[in-house]
GROMACS .gro file of C-alpha atoms in nm:
model
  420
    1MET     CA    1  -1.083  10.822  19.808
    2ALA     CA    2  -0.816  10.626  19.979
    3SER     CA    3  -0.541  10.680  20.234
    4THR     CA    4  -0.209  10.517  20.283
    5VAL     CA    5  -0.209  10.552  20.661
    6THR     CA    6  -0.007  10.297  20.856
    7SER     CA    7  -0.310  10.128  21.017
    8ARG     CA    8  -0.279   9.836  20.778
    9PRO     CA    9  -0.017   9.571  20.860
   10GLY     CA   10   0.256   9.554  20.597
   11TYR     CA   11   0.389   9.284  20.368
   12GLY     CA   12   0.704   9.243  20.579
   13GLN     CA   13   0.499   9.155  20.885
   14LEU     CA   14   0.286   8.918  20.679
   15LEU     CA   15   0.584   8.729  20.541
   16ARG     CA   16   0.739   8.691  20.885
   17THR     CA   17   0.442   8.483  20.990
   18ARG     CA   18   0.579   8.154  21.113
   19GLY     CA   19   0.557   7.862  20.869
   20VAL     CA   20   0.413   8.047  20.570
   21TRP     CA   21   0.711   7.997  20.342
   22THR     CA   22   0.663   7.621  20.359
   23PHE     CA   23   0.354   7.659  20.139
   24LEU     CA   24   0.427   7.988  19.963
   25LEU     CA   25   0.735   7.865  19.767
   26PRO     CA   26   0.595   7.538  19.633
   27GLY     CA   27   0.264   7.712  19.581
   28PHE     CA   28   0.432   7.970  19.359
   29ALA     CA   29   0.596   7.697  19.148
   30ALA     CA   30   0.272   7.509  19.117
   31ARG     CA   31   0.086   7.823  19.003
   32GLN     CA   32   0.307   7.890  18.702
   33PRO     CA   33   0.134   7.625  18.484
   34PHE     CA   34  -0.200   7.808  18.523
   35ALA     CA   35  -0.050   8.110  18.343
   36MET     CA   36   0.137   7.900  18.089
   37LEU     CA   37  -0.131   7.654  17.984
   38THR     CA   38  -0.354   7.856  17.752
   39ILE     CA   39  -0.078   8.038  17.564
   40SER     CA   40   0.121   7.718  17.529
   41ILE     CA   41  -0.178   7.538  17.374
   42VAL     CA   42  -0.253   7.834  17.143
   43LEU     CA   43   0.105   7.855  17.014
   44LEU     CA   44   0.144   7.475  16.973
   45VAL     CA   45  -0.186   7.411  16.800
   46GLN     CA   46  -0.153   7.721  16.579
   47HIS     CA   47   0.187   7.597  16.473
   48THR     CA   48   0.059   7.252  16.385
   49THR     CA   49  -0.272   7.353  16.223
   50GLY     CA   50  -0.200   7.707  16.096
   51SER     CA   51  -0.526   7.833  16.243
   52TYR     CA   52  -0.580   8.066  16.539
   53GLY     CA   53  -0.944   7.957  16.533
   54ALA     CA   54  -0.850   7.591  16.593
   55ALA     CA   55  -0.590   7.688  16.848
   56GLY     CA   56  -0.838   7.903  17.037
   57ALA     CA   57  -1.101   7.632  17.026
   58VAL     CA   58  -0.868   7.370  17.180
   59ALA     CA   59  -0.755   7.617  17.449
   60ALA     CA   60  -1.123   7.701  17.510
   61VAL     CA   61  -1.213   7.336  17.568
   62THR     CA   62  -0.937   7.321  17.826
   63GLY     CA   63  -1.062   7.639  17.997
   64VAL     CA   64  -1.428   7.529  17.999
   65SER     CA   65  -1.331   7.192  18.141
   66MET     CA   66  -1.131   7.361  18.416
   67ALA     CA   67  -1.413   7.600  18.495
   68LEU     CA   68  -1.665   7.317  18.527
   69PHE     CA   69  -1.448   7.096  18.743
   70ALA     CA   70  -1.270   7.357  18.954
   71PRO     CA   71  -1.558   7.412  19.202
   72PHE     CA   72  -1.602   7.038  19.233
   73THR     CA   73  -1.230   7.009  19.312
   74GLY     CA   74  -1.262   7.289  19.569
   75ARG     CA   75  -1.556   7.116  19.739
   76LEU     CA   76  -1.364   6.787  19.755
   77ALA     CA   77  -1.065   6.969  19.906
   78ASP     CA   78  -1.290   7.124  20.174
   79ARG     CA   79  -1.440   6.788  20.252
   80PHE     CA   80  -1.147   6.545  20.229
   81GLY     CA   81  -0.842   6.769  20.249
   82GLN     CA   82  -0.615   6.937  19.991
   83ARG     CA   83  -0.354   6.662  19.977
   84ALA     CA   84  -0.613   6.394  19.890
   85VAL     CA   85  -0.724   6.603  19.588
   86LEU     CA   86  -0.386   6.738  19.473
   87ILE     CA   87  -0.184   6.422  19.435
   88PRO     CA   88  -0.416   6.240  19.189
   89GLY     CA   89  -0.494   6.571  19.022
   90VAL     CA   90  -0.134   6.659  18.931
   91LEU     CA   91  -0.067   6.307  18.804
   92VAL     CA   92  -0.374   6.316  18.578
   93HIS     CA   93  -0.289   6.665  18.454
   94THR     CA   94   0.070   6.571  18.370
   95LEU     CA   95  -0.032   6.267  18.168
   96SER     CA   96  -0.312   6.456  17.994
   97GLY     CA   97  -0.083   6.744  17.899
   98LEU     CA   98   0.176   6.502  17.754
   99SER     CA   99  -0.099   6.329  17.555
  100LEU     CA  100  -0.225   6.658  17.414
  101THR     CA  101   0.129   6.752  17.310
  102ALA     CA  102   0.187   6.422  17.139
  103LEU     CA  103  -0.145   6.439  16.951
  104ALA     CA  104  -0.077   6.794  16.828
  105LEU     CA  105   0.273   6.706  16.706
  106THR     CA  106   0.155   6.398  16.519
  107GLY     CA  107  -0.116   6.589  16.335
  108ALA     CA  108  -0.410   6.427  16.506
  109PRO     CA  109  -0.761   6.542  16.403
  110LEU     CA  110  -0.918   6.829  16.590
  111TRP     CA  111  -1.164   6.605  16.774
  112ALA     CA  112  -0.872   6.414  16.923
  113LEU     CA  113  -0.720   6.738  17.052
  114PHE     CA  114  -1.056   6.827  17.206
  115ALA     CA  115  -1.071   6.488  17.374
  116ALA     CA  116  -0.725   6.533  17.530
  117ALA     CA  117  -0.805   6.893  17.628
  118VAL     CA  118  -1.093   6.788  17.853
  119PRO     CA  119  -0.890   6.598  18.118
  120THR     CA  120  -0.607   6.844  18.082
  121GLY     CA  121  -0.836   7.128  18.187
  122ALA     CA  122  -1.036   6.931  18.441
  123SER     CA  123  -0.724   6.833  18.633
  124VAL     CA  124  -0.562   7.173  18.657
  125PRO     CA  125  -0.458   7.197  19.026
  126GLN     CA  126  -0.638   7.472  19.210
  127VAL     CA  127  -0.331   7.585  19.399
  128GLY     CA  128  -0.423   7.954  19.424
  129PRO     CA  129  -0.749   7.891  19.614
  130MET     CA  130  -0.576   7.634  19.831
  131VAL     CA  131  -0.304   7.880  19.929
  132ARG     CA  132  -0.570   8.136  20.017
  133ALA     CA  133  -0.745   7.882  20.235
  134ARG     CA  134  -0.414   7.813  20.413
  135TRP     CA  135  -0.370   8.185  20.482
  136GLY     CA  136  -0.714   8.171  20.643
  137VAL     CA  137  -0.595   7.897  20.876
  138LYS     CA  138  -0.274   8.077  20.964
  139LEU     CA  139  -0.424   8.422  21.015
  140GLN     CA  140  -0.770   8.352  21.145
  141GLY     CA  141  -0.906   8.668  21.310
  142SER     CA  142  -0.593   8.866  21.229
  143PRO     CA  143  -0.592   9.207  21.054
  144LEU     CA  144  -0.315   9.064  20.835
  145MET     CA  145  -0.576   8.871  20.639
  146THR     CA  146  -0.650   9.174  20.417
  147THR     CA  147  -0.278   9.213  20.347
  148ALA     CA  148  -0.258   8.840  20.268
  149ALA     CA  149  -0.544   8.885  20.023
  150ALA     CA  150  -0.357   9.155  19.834
  151PHE     CA  151  -0.035   8.960  19.851
  152GLU     CA  152  -0.201   8.658  19.692
  153SER     CA  153  -0.336   8.875  19.408
  154VAL     CA  154   0.010   9.015  19.346
  155THR     CA  155   0.152   8.664  19.346
  156ASP     CA  156  -0.102   8.554  19.089
  157GLU     CA  157  -0.028   8.852  18.870
  158LEU     CA  158   0.347   8.780  18.903
  159THR     CA  159   0.278   8.437  18.752
  160PHE     CA  160   0.104   8.615  18.463
  161VAL     CA  161   0.421   8.819  18.405
  162PHE     CA  162   0.658   8.520  18.403
  163GLY     CA  163   0.430   8.244  18.280
  164PRO     CA  164   0.341   8.376  17.930
  165LEU     CA  165   0.693   8.516  17.884
  166VAL     CA  166   0.852   8.182  17.962
  167ALA     CA  167   0.596   7.985  17.757
  168THR     CA  168   0.626   8.213  17.455
  169ALA     CA  169   1.009   8.212  17.471
  170LEU     CA  170   1.011   7.832  17.488
  171CYS     CA  171   0.760   7.791  17.206
  172THR     CA  172   0.926   8.040  16.972
  173THR     CA  173   1.296   7.977  17.039
  174VAL     CA  174   1.320   7.615  17.155
  175ASP     CA  175   1.025   7.412  17.015
  176PRO     CA  176   0.650   7.472  16.972
  177ALA     CA  177   0.589   7.193  17.220
  178ALA     CA  178   0.837   7.319  17.483
  179GLY     CA  179   0.585   7.541  17.659
  180LEU     CA  180   0.329   7.265  17.722
  181LEU     CA  181   0.599   7.015  17.824
  182THR     CA  182   0.741   7.263  18.078
  183GLU     CA  183   0.391   7.335  18.207
  184ALA     CA  184   0.339   6.963  18.271
  185ALA     CA  185   0.672   6.925  18.450
  186LEU     CA  186   0.607   7.228  18.675
  187THR     CA  187   0.262   7.101  18.761
  188LEU     CA  188   0.401   6.763  18.867
  189ILE     CA  189   0.695   6.893  19.069
  190GLY     CA  190   0.529   7.200  19.226
  191GLY     CA  191   0.201   7.026  19.293
  192LEU     CA  192   0.361   6.732  19.475
  193LEU     CA  193   0.583   6.964  19.682
  194PHE     CA  194   0.282   7.176  19.776
  195ALA     CA  195   0.077   6.865  19.869
  196ALA     CA  196   0.360   6.751  20.095
  197GLN     CA  197   0.308   7.049  20.327
  198LYS     CA  198   0.046   6.874  20.543
  199SER     CA  199   0.085   7.087  20.856
  200THR     CA  200  -0.054   7.403  20.696
  201GLN     CA  201  -0.354   7.266  20.513
  202PRO     CA  202  -0.702   7.341  20.656
  203THR     CA  203  -0.841   7.071  20.882
  204VAL     CA  204  -1.134   6.867  20.758
  205ALA     CA  205  -1.454   6.894  20.957
  206ARG     CA  206  -1.562   6.561  21.098
  207ASP     CA  207  -1.832   6.659  21.341
  208GLY     CA  208  -2.204   6.698  21.301
  209HIS     CA  209  -2.169   7.048  21.166
  210ALA     CA  210  -1.979   6.936  20.858
  211ARG     CA  211  -2.298   6.912  20.656
  212VAL     CA  212  -2.376   7.281  20.711
  213GLU     CA  213  -2.019   7.381  20.631
  214HIS     CA  214  -2.029   7.201  20.298
  215VAL     CA  215  -2.338   7.362  20.153
  216SER     CA  216  -2.231   7.504  19.816
  217ALA     CA  217  -2.092   7.852  19.809
  218LEU     CA  218  -2.283   7.902  19.487
  219ARG     CA  219  -2.599   7.949  19.692
  220VAL     CA  220  -2.469   8.289  19.813
  221PRO     CA  221  -2.620   8.554  19.581
  222GLY     CA  222  -2.316   8.777  19.607
  223VAL     CA  223  -2.090   8.494  19.493
  224ARG     CA  224  -2.299   8.455  19.175
  225VAL     CA  225  -2.261   8.829  19.103
  226LEU     CA  226  -1.886   8.804  19.150
  227ILE     CA  227  -1.875   8.509  18.914
  228VAL     CA  228  -2.016   8.731  18.635
  229ALA     CA  229  -1.756   8.999  18.715
  230PHE     CA  230  -1.478   8.744  18.699
  231LEU     CA  231  -1.610   8.608  18.369
  232GLY     CA  232  -1.546   8.955  18.232
  233ILE     CA  233  -1.195   8.960  18.371
  234GLY     CA  234  -1.135   8.624  18.205
  235SER     CA  235  -1.244   8.775  17.873
  236VAL     CA  236  -0.960   9.027  17.910
  237PHE     CA  237  -0.698   8.754  17.970
  238GLY     CA  238  -0.821   8.534  17.684
  239GLY     CA  239  -0.872   8.813  17.439
  240MET     CA  240  -0.531   8.960  17.509
  241GLN     CA  241  -0.353   8.626  17.472
  242VAL     CA  242  -0.489   8.544  17.128
  243SER     CA  243  -0.499   8.896  16.991
  244LEU     CA  244  -0.147   8.985  17.100
  245ALA     CA  245  -0.017   8.665  16.943
  246ALA     CA  246  -0.195   8.748  16.617
  247PHE     CA  247  -0.072   9.108  16.626
  248SER     CA  248   0.285   9.005  16.683
  249GLU     CA  249   0.264   8.750  16.402
  250SER     CA  250   0.115   9.008  16.165
  251ILE     CA  251   0.413   9.242  16.206
  252GLY     CA  252   0.664   8.962  16.172
  253GLU     CA  253   0.778   8.976  16.534
  254PRO     CA  254   0.627   8.672  16.711
  255GLY     CA  255   0.865   8.714  17.005
  256LEU     CA  256   0.695   9.042  17.094
  257ASN     CA  257   0.388   8.846  17.204
  258GLY     CA  258   0.537   8.755  17.539
  259VAL     CA  259   0.679   9.103  17.590
  260LEU     CA  260   0.345   9.275  17.526
  261TYR     CA  261   0.159   9.033  17.745
  262GLY     CA  262   0.427   9.079  18.007
  263VAL     CA  263   0.366   9.457  18.000
  264PHE     CA  264  -0.006   9.398  18.053
  265ALA     CA  265   0.062   9.157  18.341
  266ALA     CA  266   0.324   9.393  18.491
  267GLY     CA  267   0.063   9.669  18.512
  268ASN     CA  268  -0.165   9.416  18.682
  269MET     CA  269   0.107   9.330  18.934
  270ILE     CA  270   0.213   9.688  19.008
  271SER     CA  271  -0.141   9.803  19.085
  272GLY     CA  272  -0.192   9.490  19.297
  273ILE     CA  273   0.108   9.585  19.513
  274VAL     CA  274  -0.030   9.938  19.554
  275CYS     CA  275  -0.375   9.808  19.644
  276GLY     CA  276  -0.224   9.596  19.920
  277ALA     CA  277  -0.038   9.894  20.063
  278VAL     CA  278  -0.340  10.125  20.076
  279ALA     CA  279  -0.573  10.147  20.379
  280TRP     CA  280  -0.897  10.183  20.186
  281LYS     CA  281  -1.176  10.397  20.331
  282VAL     CA  282  -1.419  10.333  20.048
  283ALA     CA  283  -1.656  10.036  20.086
  284PRO     CA  284  -1.539   9.732  19.883
  285GLN     CA  285  -1.873   9.716  19.693
  286ARG     CA  286  -1.820  10.071  19.565
  287ARG     CA  287  -1.452  10.007  19.496
  288LEU     CA  288  -1.542   9.710  19.281
  289VAL     CA  289  -1.794   9.904  19.071
  290LEU     CA  290  -1.556  10.202  19.020
  291GLY     CA  291  -1.258   9.981  18.948
  292TYR     CA  292  -1.456   9.769  18.706
  293ALA     CA  293  -1.575  10.076  18.522
  294ALA     CA  294  -1.214  10.176  18.474
  295LEU     CA  295  -1.130   9.827  18.347
  296ALA     CA  296  -1.414   9.838  18.091
  297LEU     CA  297  -1.303  10.179  17.972
  298THR     CA  298  -0.938  10.087  17.917
  299ALA     CA  299  -1.027   9.744  17.759
  300SER     CA  300  -1.249   9.931  17.513
  301GLY     CA  301  -0.939  10.109  17.369
  302LEU     CA  302  -0.739   9.802  17.283
  303TRP     CA  303  -0.891   9.744  16.940
  304ALA     CA  304  -0.794  10.096  16.831
  305ALA     CA  305  -0.420  10.046  16.897
  306HIS     CA  306  -0.227   9.980  16.573
  307SER     CA  307   0.133  10.012  16.689
  308VAL     CA  308   0.351   9.837  16.939
  309ILE     CA  309   0.392  10.141  17.160
  310ALA     CA  310   0.022  10.223  17.163
  311LEU     CA  311  -0.074   9.861  17.232
  312ALA     CA  312   0.182   9.836  17.513
  313GLY     CA  313   0.056  10.161  17.670
  314ILE     CA  314  -0.314  10.070  17.662
  315GLY     CA  315  -0.230   9.715  17.767
  316LEU     CA  316  -0.042   9.848  18.068
  317LEU     CA  317  -0.340  10.063  18.170
  318THR     CA  318  -0.575   9.772  18.124
  319GLY     CA  319  -0.357   9.551  18.336
  320MET     CA  320  -0.349   9.820  18.608
  321CYS     CA  321  -0.724   9.805  18.625
  322VAL     CA  322  -0.746   9.423  18.653
  323ALA     CA  323  -0.579   9.369  18.990
  324PRO     CA  324  -0.800   9.609  19.190
  325ALA     CA  325  -1.111   9.432  19.058
  326LEU     CA  326  -0.965   9.089  19.142
  327ILE     CA  327  -0.849   9.188  19.492
  328THR     CA  328  -1.174   9.355  19.577
  329GLY     CA  329  -1.377   9.061  19.445
  330TYR     CA  330  -1.183   8.813  19.662
  331THR     CA  331  -1.215   9.048  19.956
  332LEU     CA  332  -1.591   9.046  19.919
  333VAL     CA  333  -1.623   8.670  19.880
  334GLU     CA  334  -1.429   8.618  20.201
  335GLY     CA  335  -1.696   8.813  20.384
  336LEU     CA  336  -1.982   8.628  20.215
  337VAL     CA  337  -1.898   8.265  20.277
  338PRO     CA  338  -1.804   8.058  20.585
  339ALA     CA  339  -1.462   7.893  20.637
  340GLY     CA  340  -1.598   7.548  20.542
  341THR     CA  341  -1.672   7.655  20.188
  342ARG     CA  342  -1.381   7.891  20.139
  343THR     CA  343  -1.177   7.681  19.897
  344GLU     CA  344  -1.486   7.607  19.690
  345ALA     CA  345  -1.584   7.974  19.674
  346PHE     CA  346  -1.237   8.069  19.550
  347THR     CA  347  -1.245   7.796  19.289
  348TRP     CA  348  -1.581   7.927  19.162
  349LEU     CA  349  -1.408   8.263  19.099
  350THR     CA  350  -1.091   8.120  18.941
  351GLY     CA  351  -1.316   7.886  18.737
  352ALA     CA  352  -1.514   8.190  18.618
  353VAL     CA  353  -1.189   8.353  18.504
  354ALA     CA  354  -1.098   8.037  18.320
  355LEU     CA  355  -1.444   8.008  18.158
  356GLY     CA  356  -1.433   8.374  18.048
  357GLN     CA  357  -1.084   8.319  17.912
  358ALA     CA  358  -1.195   8.009  17.727
  359ALA     CA  359  -1.486   8.188  17.564
  360ALA     CA  360  -1.261   8.479  17.481
  361VAL     CA  361  -0.983   8.275  17.314
  362THR     CA  362  -1.249   8.104  17.099
  363ALA     CA  363  -1.421   8.424  17.000
  364SER     CA  364  -1.096   8.615  16.951
  365GLY     CA  365  -0.950   8.340  16.742
  366GLN     CA  366  -1.249   8.338  16.511
  367LEU     CA  367  -1.243   8.718  16.477
  368GLU     CA  368  -0.871   8.717  16.402
  369ASP     CA  369  -0.910   8.446  16.137
  370ARG     CA  370  -1.213   8.608  15.965
  371PHE     CA  371  -1.165   8.981  16.003
  372TRP     CA  372  -0.886   9.233  16.045
  373ASP     CA  373  -0.578   9.205  16.265
  374GLY     CA  374  -0.679   9.323  16.609
  375ALA     CA  375  -1.050   9.230  16.577
  376GLY     CA  376  -1.002   8.991  16.866
  377PHE     CA  377  -0.958   9.289  17.098
  378LEU     CA  378  -1.331   9.355  17.065
  379VAL     CA  379  -1.389   9.057  17.294
  380PRO     CA  380  -1.241   9.214  17.611
  381MET     CA  381  -1.440   9.528  17.539
  382ALA     CA  382  -1.770   9.339  17.512
  383GLY     CA  383  -1.694   9.106  17.804
  384THR     CA  384  -1.609   9.379  18.053
  385ALA     CA  385  -1.898   9.601  17.938
  386LEU     CA  386  -2.160   9.326  17.989
  387ALA     CA  387  -2.011   9.230  18.326
  388LEU     CA  388  -2.012   9.596  18.440
  389ILE     CA  389  -2.380   9.631  18.355
  390THR     CA  390  -2.457   9.320  18.563
  391LEU     CA  391  -2.239   9.439  18.849
  392VAL     CA  392  -2.407   9.780  18.866
  393ALA     CA  393  -2.755   9.627  18.851
  394LEU     CA  394  -2.691   9.369  19.122
  395ARG     CA  395  -2.440   9.546  19.342
  396SER     CA  396  -2.672   9.537  19.643
  397ARG     CA  397  -2.621   9.158  19.661
  398LEU     CA  398  -2.257   9.210  19.744
  399ALA     CA  399  -2.335   9.356  20.090
  400THR     CA  400  -2.196   9.129  20.361
  401ARG     CA  401  -2.421   9.047  20.652
  402PRO     CA  402  -2.265   9.072  20.999
  403THR     CA  403  -2.435   8.762  21.132
  404SER     CA  404  -2.604   8.466  20.966
  405ARG     CA  405  -2.644   8.097  21.021
  406THR     CA  406  -2.675   7.965  20.672
  407VAL     CA  407  -2.456   7.966  20.370
  408ALA     CA  408  -2.743   8.059  20.146
  409ARG     CA  409  -2.791   8.391  20.321
  410GLY     CA  410  -2.422   8.470  20.352
  411VAL     CA  411  -2.187   8.460  20.652
  412GLY     CA  412  -2.001   8.759  20.782
  413HIS     CA  413  -1.720   8.598  20.974
  414ARG     CA  414  -1.469   8.856  21.098
  415VAL     CA  415  -1.330   9.120  20.860
  416PRO     CA  416  -1.395   9.080  20.491
  417VAL     CA  417  -1.074   8.965  20.332
  418ALA     CA  418  -0.937   8.883  20.001
  419VAL     CA  419  -0.696   8.748  19.772
  420ASP     CA  420  -0.540   8.619  19.222
   0.00000   0.00000   0.00000
């Protein structure tokens, strides 16, 4: 099915590309908050209200807000430049996160937490898509683009190993608010450092063709199919975060939450590394369907795990199935949209993950509050199954067209690439 022949450029060659570390290091720091935000909100609000349902609802409002505003942020970055969007964004996010923390600690009503959650989510800096767009500038036309795509997915998964572990450790051993406070500080520092790297950001089109370049990436049919697939992936992230927290609490070991989620994310990261090292001979459309089927299968077993070892094992397998789906999805979208809408297209996908996660934390929180421990794991099973059905039915829309003049019909510029 696949071969590890040496025709694909390696990670070492990629990381020796001149100037890439100037945006990779601050970009990594600025990404950590994305992985810390949801779990920090869940743990803080659950501590102050005693309800996973309320905690999940507040986290969900944050996720929905981010999903709705992320594509808009991506379009602004494509039109006016990343720096112009990032600087005000990180300032708003920091202030909003601090406000949400203060309201939770002072016992503010739920509606006030919802009100603070909206700007907190809307202002989450879209650093991952921006880094991917910078790779596109650095490696335009290079075979290293596919390796960069896999590298970015591994980097994102690495944040999901460290982010929840750090957030959980801070919330359970230091203070329930420590996770959200750290998230706000990292956003401010990392975001401003990333924005300062002006030389590597994509140039802004100023000529008469700019109008064509800025047609929404959402008009590409294949992008809409990928959004559904990424909604399902988001349901895995959200369902795991709430349900693992509830499971750990039920056995009297709240500190295990971060460990179990770390195992899940580690499986995600390991498989991402492998995917980047393999020279695939199977078409990406078929890889996505097969990989997604494996994800739906493993996610369906989570609810049946009733011990730490079983949950860690199934969680590891589930995580190993997430990265291939993410990498392949980003690879496909790179071949479907033109450079002028690249950041926006990536933010649609990351926004879809956030929206799926938001819906999942809400549903999982309600199930955990009203039914048995572990009922929240039914959400990843349902989310991935529904997304798989859609993906199979509409897989023909993922075919990239070698030539095209309009965004609506898809643009096949150079080799399909990828990146989460």
